[in-house]
PDB file of C-alpha atoms in Angstrom:
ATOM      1  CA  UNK S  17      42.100 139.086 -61.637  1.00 81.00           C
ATOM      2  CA  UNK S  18      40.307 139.488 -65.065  1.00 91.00           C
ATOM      3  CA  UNK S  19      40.409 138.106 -68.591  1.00 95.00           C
ATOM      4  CA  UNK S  20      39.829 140.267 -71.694  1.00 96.00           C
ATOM      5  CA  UNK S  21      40.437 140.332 -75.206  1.00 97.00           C
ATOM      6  CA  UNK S  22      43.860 141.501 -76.522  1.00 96.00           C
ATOM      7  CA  UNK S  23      43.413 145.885 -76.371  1.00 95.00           C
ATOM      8  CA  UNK S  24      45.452 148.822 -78.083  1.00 94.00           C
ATOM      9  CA  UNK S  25      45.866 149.901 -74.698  1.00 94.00           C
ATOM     10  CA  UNK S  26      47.822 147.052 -72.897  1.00 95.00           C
ATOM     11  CA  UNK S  27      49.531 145.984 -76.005  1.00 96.00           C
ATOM     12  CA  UNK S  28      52.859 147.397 -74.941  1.00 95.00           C
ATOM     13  CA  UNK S  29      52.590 145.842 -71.852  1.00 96.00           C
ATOM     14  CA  UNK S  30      51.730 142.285 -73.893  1.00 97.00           C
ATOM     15  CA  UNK S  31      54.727 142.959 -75.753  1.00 96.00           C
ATOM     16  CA  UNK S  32      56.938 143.605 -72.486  1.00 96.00           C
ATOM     17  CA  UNK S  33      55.495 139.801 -71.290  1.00 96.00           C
ATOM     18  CA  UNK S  34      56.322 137.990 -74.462  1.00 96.00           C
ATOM     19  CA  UNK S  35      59.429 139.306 -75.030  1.00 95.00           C
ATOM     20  CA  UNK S  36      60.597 138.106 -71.541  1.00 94.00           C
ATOM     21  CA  UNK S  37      60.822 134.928 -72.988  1.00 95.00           C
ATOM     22  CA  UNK S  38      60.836 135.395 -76.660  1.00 94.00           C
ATOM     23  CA  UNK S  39      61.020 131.260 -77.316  1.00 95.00           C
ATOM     24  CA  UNK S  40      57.903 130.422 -75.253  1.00 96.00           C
ATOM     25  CA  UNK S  41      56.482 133.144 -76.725  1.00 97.00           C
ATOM     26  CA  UNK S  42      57.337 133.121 -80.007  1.00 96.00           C
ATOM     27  CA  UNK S  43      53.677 131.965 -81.781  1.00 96.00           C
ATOM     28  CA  UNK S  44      52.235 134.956 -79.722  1.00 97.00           C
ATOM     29  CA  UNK S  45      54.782 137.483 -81.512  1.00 96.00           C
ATOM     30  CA  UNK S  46      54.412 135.628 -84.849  1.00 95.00           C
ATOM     31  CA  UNK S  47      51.049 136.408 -84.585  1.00 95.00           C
ATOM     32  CA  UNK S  48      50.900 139.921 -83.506  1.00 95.00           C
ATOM     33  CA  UNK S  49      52.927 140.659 -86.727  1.00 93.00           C
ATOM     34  CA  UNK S  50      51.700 138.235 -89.799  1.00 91.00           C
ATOM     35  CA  UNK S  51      48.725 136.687 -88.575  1.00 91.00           C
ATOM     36  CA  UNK S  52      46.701 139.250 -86.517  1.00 92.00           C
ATOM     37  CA  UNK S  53      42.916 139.510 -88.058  1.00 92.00           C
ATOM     38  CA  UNK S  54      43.168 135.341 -87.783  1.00 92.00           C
ATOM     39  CA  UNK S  55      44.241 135.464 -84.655  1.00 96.00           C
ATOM     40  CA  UNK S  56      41.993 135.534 -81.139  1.00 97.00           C
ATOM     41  CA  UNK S  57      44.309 136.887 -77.883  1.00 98.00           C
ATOM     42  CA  UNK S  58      43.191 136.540 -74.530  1.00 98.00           C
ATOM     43  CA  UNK S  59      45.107 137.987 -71.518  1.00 98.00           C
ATOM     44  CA  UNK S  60      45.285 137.327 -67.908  1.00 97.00           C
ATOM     45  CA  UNK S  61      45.281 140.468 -65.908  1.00 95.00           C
ATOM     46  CA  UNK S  62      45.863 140.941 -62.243  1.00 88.00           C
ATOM     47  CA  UNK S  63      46.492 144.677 -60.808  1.00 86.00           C
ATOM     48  CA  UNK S  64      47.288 145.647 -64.246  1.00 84.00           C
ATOM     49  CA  UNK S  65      49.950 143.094 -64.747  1.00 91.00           C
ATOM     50  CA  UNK S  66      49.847 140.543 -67.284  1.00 96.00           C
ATOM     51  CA  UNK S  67      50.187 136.956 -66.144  1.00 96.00           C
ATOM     52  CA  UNK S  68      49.339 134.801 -68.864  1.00 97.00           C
ATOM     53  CA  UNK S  69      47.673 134.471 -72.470  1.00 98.00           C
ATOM     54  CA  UNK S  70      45.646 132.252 -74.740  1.00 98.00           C
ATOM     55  CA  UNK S  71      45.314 132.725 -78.897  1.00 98.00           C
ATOM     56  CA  UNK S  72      42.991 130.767 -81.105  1.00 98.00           C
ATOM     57  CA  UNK S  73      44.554 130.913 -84.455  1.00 95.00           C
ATOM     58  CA  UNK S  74      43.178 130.245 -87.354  1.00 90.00           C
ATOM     59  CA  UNK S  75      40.206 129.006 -86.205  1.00 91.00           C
ATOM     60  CA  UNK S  76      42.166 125.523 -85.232  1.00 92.00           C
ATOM     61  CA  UNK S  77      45.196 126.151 -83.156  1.00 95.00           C
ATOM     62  CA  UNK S  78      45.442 126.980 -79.308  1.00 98.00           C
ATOM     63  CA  UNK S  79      48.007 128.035 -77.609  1.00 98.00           C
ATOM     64  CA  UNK S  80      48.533 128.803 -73.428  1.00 98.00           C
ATOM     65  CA  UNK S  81      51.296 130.067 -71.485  1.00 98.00           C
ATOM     66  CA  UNK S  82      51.799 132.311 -68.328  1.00 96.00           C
ATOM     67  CA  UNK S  83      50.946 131.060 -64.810  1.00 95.00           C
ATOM     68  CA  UNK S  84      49.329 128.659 -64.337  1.00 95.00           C
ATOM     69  CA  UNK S  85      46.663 129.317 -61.631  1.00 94.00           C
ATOM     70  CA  UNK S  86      45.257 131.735 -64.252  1.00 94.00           C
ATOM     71  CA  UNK S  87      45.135 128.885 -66.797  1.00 96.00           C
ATOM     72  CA  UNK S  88      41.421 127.782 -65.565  1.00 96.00           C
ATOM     73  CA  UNK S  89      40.069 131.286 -66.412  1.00 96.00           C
ATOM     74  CA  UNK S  90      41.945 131.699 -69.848  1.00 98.00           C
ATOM     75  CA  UNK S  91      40.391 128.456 -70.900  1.00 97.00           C
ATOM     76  CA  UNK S  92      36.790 129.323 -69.870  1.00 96.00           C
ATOM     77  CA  UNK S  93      36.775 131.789 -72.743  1.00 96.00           C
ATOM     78  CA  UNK S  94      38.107 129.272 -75.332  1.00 96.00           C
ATOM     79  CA  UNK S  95      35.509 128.269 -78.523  1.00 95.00           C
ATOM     80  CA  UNK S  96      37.275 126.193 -80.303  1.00 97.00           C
ATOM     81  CA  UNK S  97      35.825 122.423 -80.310  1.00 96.00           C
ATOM     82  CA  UNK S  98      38.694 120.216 -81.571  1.00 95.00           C
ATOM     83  CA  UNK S  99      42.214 122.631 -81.342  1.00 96.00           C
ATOM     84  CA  UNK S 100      45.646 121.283 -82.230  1.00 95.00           C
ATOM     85  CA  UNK S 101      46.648 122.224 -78.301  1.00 98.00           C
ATOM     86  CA  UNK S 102      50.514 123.649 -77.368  1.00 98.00           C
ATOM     87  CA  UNK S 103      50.849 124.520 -73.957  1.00 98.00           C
ATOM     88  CA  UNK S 104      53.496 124.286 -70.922  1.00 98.00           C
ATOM     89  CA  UNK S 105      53.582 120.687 -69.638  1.00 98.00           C
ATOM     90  CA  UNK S 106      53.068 122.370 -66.278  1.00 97.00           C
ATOM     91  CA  UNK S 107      49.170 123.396 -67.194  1.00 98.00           C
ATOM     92  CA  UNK S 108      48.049 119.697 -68.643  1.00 98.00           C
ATOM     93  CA  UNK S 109      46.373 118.754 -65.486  1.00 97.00           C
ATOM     94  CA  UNK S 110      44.360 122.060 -65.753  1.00 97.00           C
ATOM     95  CA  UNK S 111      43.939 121.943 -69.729  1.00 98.00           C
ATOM     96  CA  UNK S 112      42.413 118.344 -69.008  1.00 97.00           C
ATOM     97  CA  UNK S 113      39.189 119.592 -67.497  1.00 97.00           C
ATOM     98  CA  UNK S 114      38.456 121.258 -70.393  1.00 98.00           C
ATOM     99  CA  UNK S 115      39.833 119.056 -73.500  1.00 98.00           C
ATOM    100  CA  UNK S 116      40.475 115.541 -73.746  1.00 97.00           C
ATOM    101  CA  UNK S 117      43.335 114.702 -75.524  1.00 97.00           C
ATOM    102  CA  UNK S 118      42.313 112.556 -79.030  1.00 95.00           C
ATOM    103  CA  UNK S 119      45.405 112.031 -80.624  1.00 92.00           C
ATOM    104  CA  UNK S 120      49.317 113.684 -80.637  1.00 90.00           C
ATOM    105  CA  UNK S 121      50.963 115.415 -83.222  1.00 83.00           C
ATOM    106  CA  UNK S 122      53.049 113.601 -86.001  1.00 78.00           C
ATOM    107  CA  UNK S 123      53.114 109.521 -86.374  1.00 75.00           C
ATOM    108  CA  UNK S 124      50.096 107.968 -84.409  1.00 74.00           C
ATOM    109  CA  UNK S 125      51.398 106.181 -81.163  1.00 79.00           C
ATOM    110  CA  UNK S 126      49.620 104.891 -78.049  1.00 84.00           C
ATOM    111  CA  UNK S 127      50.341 108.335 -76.342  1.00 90.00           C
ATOM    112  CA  UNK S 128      47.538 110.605 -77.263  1.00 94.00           C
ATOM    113  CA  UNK S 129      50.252 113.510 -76.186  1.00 96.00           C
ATOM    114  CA  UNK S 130      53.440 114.419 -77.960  1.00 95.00           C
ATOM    115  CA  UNK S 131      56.299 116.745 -76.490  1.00 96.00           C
ATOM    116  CA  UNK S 132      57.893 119.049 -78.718  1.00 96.00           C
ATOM    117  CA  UNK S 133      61.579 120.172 -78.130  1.00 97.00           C
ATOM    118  CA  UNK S 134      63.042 123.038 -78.700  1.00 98.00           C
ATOM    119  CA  UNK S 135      66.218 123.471 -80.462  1.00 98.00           C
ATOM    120  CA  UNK S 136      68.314 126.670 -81.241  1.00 98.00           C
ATOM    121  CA  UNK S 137      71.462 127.657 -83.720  1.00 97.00           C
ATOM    122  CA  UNK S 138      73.220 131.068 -83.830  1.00 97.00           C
ATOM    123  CA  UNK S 139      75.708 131.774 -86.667  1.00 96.00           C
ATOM    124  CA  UNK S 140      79.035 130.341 -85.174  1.00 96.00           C
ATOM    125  CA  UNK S 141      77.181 126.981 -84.803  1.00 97.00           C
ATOM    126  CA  UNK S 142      75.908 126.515 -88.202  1.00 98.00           C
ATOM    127  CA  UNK S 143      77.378 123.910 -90.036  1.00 98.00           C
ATOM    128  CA  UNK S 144      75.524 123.579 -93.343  1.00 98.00           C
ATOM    129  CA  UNK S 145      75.380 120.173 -95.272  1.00 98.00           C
ATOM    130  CA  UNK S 146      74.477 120.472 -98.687  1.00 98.00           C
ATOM    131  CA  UNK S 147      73.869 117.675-100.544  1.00 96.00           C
ATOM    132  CA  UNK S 148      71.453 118.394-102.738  1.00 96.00           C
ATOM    133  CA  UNK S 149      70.925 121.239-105.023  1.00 96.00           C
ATOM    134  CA  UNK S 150      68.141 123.257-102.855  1.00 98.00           C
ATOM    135  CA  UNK S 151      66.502 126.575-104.290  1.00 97.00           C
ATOM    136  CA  UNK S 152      64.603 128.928-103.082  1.00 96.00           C
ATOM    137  CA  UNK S 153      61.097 128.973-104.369  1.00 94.00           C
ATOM    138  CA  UNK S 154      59.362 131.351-105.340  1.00 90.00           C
ATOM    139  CA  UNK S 155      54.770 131.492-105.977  1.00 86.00           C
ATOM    140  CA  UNK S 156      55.409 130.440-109.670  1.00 89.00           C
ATOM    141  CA  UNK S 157      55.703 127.031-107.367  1.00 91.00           C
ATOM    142  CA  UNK S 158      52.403 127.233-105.616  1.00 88.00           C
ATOM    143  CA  UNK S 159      51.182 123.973-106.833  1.00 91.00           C
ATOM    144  CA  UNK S 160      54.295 122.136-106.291  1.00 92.00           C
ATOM    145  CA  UNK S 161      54.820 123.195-102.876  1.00 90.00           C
ATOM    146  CA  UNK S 162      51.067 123.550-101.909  1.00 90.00           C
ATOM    147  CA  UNK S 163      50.800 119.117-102.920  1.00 91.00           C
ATOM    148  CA  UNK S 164      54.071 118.967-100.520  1.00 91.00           C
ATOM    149  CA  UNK S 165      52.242 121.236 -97.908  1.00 88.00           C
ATOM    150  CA  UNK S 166      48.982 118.332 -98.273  1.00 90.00           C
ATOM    151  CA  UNK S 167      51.398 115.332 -97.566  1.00 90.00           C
ATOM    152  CA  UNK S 168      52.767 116.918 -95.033  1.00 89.00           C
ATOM    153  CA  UNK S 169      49.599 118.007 -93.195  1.00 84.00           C
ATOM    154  CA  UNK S 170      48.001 114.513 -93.915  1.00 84.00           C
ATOM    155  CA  UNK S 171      50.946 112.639 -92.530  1.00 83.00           C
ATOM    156  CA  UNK S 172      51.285 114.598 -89.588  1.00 76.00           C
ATOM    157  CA  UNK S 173      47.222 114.364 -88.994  1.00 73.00           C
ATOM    158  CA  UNK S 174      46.692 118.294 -88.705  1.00 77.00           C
ATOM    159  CA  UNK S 175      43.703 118.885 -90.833  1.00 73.00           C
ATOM    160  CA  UNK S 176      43.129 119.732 -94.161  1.00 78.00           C
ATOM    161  CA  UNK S 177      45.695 123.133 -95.665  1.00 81.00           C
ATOM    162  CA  UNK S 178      43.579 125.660 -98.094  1.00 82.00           C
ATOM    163  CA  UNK S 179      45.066 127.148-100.514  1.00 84.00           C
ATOM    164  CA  UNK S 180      44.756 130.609 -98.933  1.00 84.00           C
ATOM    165  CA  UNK S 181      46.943 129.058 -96.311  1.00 82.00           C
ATOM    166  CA  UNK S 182      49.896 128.231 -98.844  1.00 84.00           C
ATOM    167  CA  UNK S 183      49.415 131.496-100.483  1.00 85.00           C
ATOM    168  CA  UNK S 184      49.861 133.023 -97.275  1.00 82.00           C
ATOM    169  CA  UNK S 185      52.952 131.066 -96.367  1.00 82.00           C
ATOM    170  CA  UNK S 186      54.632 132.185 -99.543  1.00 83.00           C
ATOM    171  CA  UNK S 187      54.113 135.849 -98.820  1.00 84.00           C
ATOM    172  CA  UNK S 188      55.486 135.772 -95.229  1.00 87.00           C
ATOM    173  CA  UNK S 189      57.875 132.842 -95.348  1.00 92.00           C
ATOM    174  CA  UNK S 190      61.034 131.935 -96.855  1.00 95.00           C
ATOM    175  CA  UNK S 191      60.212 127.821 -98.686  1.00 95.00           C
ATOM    176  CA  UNK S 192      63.597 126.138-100.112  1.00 97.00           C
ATOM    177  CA  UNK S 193      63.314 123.233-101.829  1.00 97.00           C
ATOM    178  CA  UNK S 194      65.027 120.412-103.869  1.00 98.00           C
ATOM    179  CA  UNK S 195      64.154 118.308-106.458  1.00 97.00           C
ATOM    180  CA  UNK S 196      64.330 114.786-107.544  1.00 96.00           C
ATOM    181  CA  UNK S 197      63.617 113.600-111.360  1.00 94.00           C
ATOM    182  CA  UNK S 198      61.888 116.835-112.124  1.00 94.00           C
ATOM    183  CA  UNK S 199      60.127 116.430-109.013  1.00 95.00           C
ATOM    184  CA  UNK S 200      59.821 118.932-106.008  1.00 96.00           C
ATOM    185  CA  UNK S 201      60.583 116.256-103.485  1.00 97.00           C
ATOM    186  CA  UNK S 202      61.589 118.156 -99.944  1.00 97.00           C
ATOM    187  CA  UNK S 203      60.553 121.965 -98.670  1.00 96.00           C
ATOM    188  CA  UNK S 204      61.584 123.650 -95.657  1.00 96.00           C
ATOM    189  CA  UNK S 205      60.091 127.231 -94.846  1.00 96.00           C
ATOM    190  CA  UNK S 206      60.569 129.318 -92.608  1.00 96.00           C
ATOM    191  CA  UNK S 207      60.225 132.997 -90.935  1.00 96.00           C
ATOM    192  CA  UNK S 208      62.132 136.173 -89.312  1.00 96.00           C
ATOM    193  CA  UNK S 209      60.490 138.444 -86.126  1.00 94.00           C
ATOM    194  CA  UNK S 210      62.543 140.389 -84.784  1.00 90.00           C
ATOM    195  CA  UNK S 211      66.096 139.089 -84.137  1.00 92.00           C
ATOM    196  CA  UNK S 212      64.810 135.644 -84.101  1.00 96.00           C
ATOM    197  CA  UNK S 213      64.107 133.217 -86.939  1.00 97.00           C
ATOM    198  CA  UNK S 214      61.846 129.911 -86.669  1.00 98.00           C
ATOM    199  CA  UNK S 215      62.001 126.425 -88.786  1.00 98.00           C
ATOM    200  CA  UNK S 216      58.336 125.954 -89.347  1.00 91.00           C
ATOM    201  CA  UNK S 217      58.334 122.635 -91.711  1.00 90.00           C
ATOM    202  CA  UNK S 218      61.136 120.196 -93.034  1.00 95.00           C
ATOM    203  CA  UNK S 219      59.771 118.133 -95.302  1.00 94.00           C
ATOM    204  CA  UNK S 220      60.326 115.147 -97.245  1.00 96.00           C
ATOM    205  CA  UNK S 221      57.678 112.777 -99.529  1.00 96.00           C
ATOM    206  CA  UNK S 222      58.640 108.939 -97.345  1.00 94.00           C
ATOM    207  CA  UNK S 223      60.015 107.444-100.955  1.00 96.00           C
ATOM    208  CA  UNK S 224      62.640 110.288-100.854  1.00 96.00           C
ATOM    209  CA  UNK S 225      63.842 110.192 -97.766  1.00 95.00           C
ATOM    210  CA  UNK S 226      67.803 108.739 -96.684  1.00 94.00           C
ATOM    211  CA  UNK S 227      69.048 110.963 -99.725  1.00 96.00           C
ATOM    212  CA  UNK S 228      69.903 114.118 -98.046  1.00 96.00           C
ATOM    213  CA  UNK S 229      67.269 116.114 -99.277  1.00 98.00           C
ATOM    214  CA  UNK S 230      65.909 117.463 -95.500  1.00 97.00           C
ATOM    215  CA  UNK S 231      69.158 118.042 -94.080  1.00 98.00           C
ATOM    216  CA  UNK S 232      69.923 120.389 -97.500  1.00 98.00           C
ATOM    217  CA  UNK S 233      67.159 122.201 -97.698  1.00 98.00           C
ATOM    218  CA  UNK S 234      66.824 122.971 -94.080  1.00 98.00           C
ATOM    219  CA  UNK S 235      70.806 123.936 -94.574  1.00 98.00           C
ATOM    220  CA  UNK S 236      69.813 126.281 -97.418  1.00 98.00           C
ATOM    221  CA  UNK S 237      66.999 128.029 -95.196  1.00 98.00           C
ATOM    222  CA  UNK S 238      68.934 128.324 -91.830  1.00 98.00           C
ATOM    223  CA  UNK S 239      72.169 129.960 -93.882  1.00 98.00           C
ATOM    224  CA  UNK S 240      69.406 132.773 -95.401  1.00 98.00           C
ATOM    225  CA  UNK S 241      67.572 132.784 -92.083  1.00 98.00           C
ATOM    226  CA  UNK S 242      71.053 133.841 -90.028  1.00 98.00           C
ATOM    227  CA  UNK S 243      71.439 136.752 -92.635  1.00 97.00           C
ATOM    228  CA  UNK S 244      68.034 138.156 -91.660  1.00 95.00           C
ATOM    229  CA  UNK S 245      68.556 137.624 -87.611  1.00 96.00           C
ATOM    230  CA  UNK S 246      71.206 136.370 -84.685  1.00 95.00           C
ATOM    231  CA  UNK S 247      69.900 132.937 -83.795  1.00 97.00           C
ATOM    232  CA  UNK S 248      67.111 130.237 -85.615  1.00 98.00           C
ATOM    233  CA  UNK S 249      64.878 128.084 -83.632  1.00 98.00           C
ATOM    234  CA  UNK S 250      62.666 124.997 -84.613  1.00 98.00           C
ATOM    235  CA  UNK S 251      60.966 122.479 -82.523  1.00 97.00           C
ATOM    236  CA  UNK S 252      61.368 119.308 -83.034  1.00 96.00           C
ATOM    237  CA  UNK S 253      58.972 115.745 -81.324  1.00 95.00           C
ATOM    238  CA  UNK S 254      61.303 114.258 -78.716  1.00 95.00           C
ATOM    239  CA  UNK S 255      60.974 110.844 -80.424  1.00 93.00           C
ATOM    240  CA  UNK S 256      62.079 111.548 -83.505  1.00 93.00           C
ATOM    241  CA  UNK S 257      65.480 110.853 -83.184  1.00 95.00           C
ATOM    242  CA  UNK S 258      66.224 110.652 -86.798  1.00 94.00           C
ATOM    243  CA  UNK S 259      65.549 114.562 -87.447  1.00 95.00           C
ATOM    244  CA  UNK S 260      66.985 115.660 -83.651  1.00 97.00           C
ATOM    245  CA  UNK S 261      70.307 113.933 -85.176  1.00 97.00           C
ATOM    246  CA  UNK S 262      70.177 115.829 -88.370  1.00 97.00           C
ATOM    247  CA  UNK S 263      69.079 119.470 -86.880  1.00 98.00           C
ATOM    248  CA  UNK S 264      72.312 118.279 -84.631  1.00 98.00           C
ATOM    249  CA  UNK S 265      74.678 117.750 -87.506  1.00 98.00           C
ATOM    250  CA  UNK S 266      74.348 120.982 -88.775  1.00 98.00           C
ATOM    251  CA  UNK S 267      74.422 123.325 -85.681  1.00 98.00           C
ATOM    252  CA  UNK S 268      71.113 122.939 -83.646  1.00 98.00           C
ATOM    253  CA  UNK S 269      71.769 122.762 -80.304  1.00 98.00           C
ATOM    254  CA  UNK S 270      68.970 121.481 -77.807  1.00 96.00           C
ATOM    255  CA  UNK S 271      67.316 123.835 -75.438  1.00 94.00           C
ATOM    256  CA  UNK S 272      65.651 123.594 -72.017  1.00 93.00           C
ATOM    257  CA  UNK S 273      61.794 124.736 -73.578  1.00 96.00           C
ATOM    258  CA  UNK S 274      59.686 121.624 -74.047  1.00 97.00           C
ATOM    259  CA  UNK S 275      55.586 122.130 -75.073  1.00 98.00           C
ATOM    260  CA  UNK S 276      52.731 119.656 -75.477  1.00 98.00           C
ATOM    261  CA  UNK S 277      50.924 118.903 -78.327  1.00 96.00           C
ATOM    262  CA  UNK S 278      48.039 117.166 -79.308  1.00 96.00           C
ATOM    263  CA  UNK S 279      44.428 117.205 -80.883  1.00 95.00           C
ATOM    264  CA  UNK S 280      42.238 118.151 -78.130  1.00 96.00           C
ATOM    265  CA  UNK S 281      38.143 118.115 -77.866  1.00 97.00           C
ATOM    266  CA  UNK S 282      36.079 120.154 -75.802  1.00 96.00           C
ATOM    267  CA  UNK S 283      34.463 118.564 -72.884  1.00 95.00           C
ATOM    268  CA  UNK S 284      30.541 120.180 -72.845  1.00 81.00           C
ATOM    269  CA  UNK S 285      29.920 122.434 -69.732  1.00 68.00           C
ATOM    270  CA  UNK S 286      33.528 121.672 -68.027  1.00 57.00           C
ATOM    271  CA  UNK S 287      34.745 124.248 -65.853  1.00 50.00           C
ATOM    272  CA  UNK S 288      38.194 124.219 -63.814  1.00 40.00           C
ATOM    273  CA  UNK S 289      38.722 121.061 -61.432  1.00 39.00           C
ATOM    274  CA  UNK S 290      35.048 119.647 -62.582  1.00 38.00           C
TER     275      UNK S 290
END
């Protein structure tokens, strides 16, 4: 068994792995497409076979799937010092002896770990509730979207968002919004590989929220998601029942893929089982 970077010549055979499972996978094949020169891969290889990745996005984001007994060696080439972590519950005990968990994703709780569900909608599920007036939007409303992007990030503790990042997720995303008072209030955005289309954000400022404005916008973006592909996926934290109802309410249905996420930070000189 051996662990290498991410080469031209086993990329078909990557592709072949991810696409086995194109859910668990889908942050892999989102980032083979949009987000490749930010993007570190790692692959597990044993008699030529794949058996599991890593990628360090963006300089702040790691991700691990694929069996787990390779999970120790994947990790041994990580260099990122404080990741937001998503991984398979099944490798947590491994991922342990080489990050301690600071903090989940989302509200802060006494769990340092949160679990993200995944939920799914194809096009004879989707039951769109408008009732707002959302609009697509368009880079005339960077600055609008990019101060909804900062509450969004700051609530949700996951770092500071440049504004190369919101650039970015205007030229590769789909944002709908709606407005209150003048005011862009609520975004959702999202994105299309393939034949399958992923909720990245729903958001609304707290003052706003009760009114409808999530559940229309994310509406608006699911209805011109399903024209671009056959089913939409977004993942959702298992204890926040208030969005699980709404995503259910207009067509999401839950799946059986769950992840882990959290803030993690390197332990110094930890290898496997140490």
């Amino acid at each position: 068994m051996r662990v290498e970077p991410l080469a031209p010549a086993i990329e078909d055979s990557f592709l072949k792995f991810i696409r086995r499972d194109i859910i668990s996978n889908f942050f892999a094949l989102l980032d083979l497409e949009l987000y490749r020169e930010e993007t570190k891969f790692w692959v597990a290889l044993e008699n030529a076979e794949i058996s599991g990745y890593m990628i360090e996005h963006d300089g702040r984001d790691l991700n691990l799937r694929g069996d787990v007994k390779r999970a120790a060696e994947l990790l041994n080439t990580a260099s990122l010092a404080e990741p937001l972590i998503n991984i398979e519950p099944r490798h947590l005990p491994i991922l342990k002896t080489f990050y301690e968990p600071m903090r989940r994703l989302g509200p802060p709780t006494e769990e340092k770990i949160a679990t993200l569900l995944v939920m799914g909608m194809d096009k004879k599920h989707f039951k769109p509730i408008i009732m707002q007036n959302p609009k697509e939007l368009g880079a005339n409303k960077l600055e609008a979207v990019g101060n909804l992007y900062r509450s969004f990030y700051e609530e949700a503790e996951m770092g500071p968002i440049t504004r190369e990042n919101i650039l970015k997720a205007f030229r590769r995303r789909l944002i709908y919004g709606t407005y209150e008072g003048g005011e862009l209030v609520s975004f959702a955005s999202g994105v299309t590989i393939e034949d399958l289309s992923y909720v990245g954000h729903v958001y609304t400022l707290p003052k706003f929220r009760g009114r409808g404005h999530a559940t229309s916008t994310c509406s608006a973006l699911v209805n011109a998601l399903l024209d671009r592909s056959e089913e939409v996926m977004i993942m959702v934290l298992v204890d926040n029942n208030t969005a699980r109802e709404m995503y259910r309410k207009i067509g999401f249905i839950e799946t059986w893929h769950e992840f882990l996420v959290f803030k993690g930070c390197k332990i110094s000189g930890q290898k496997a089982g140490v």
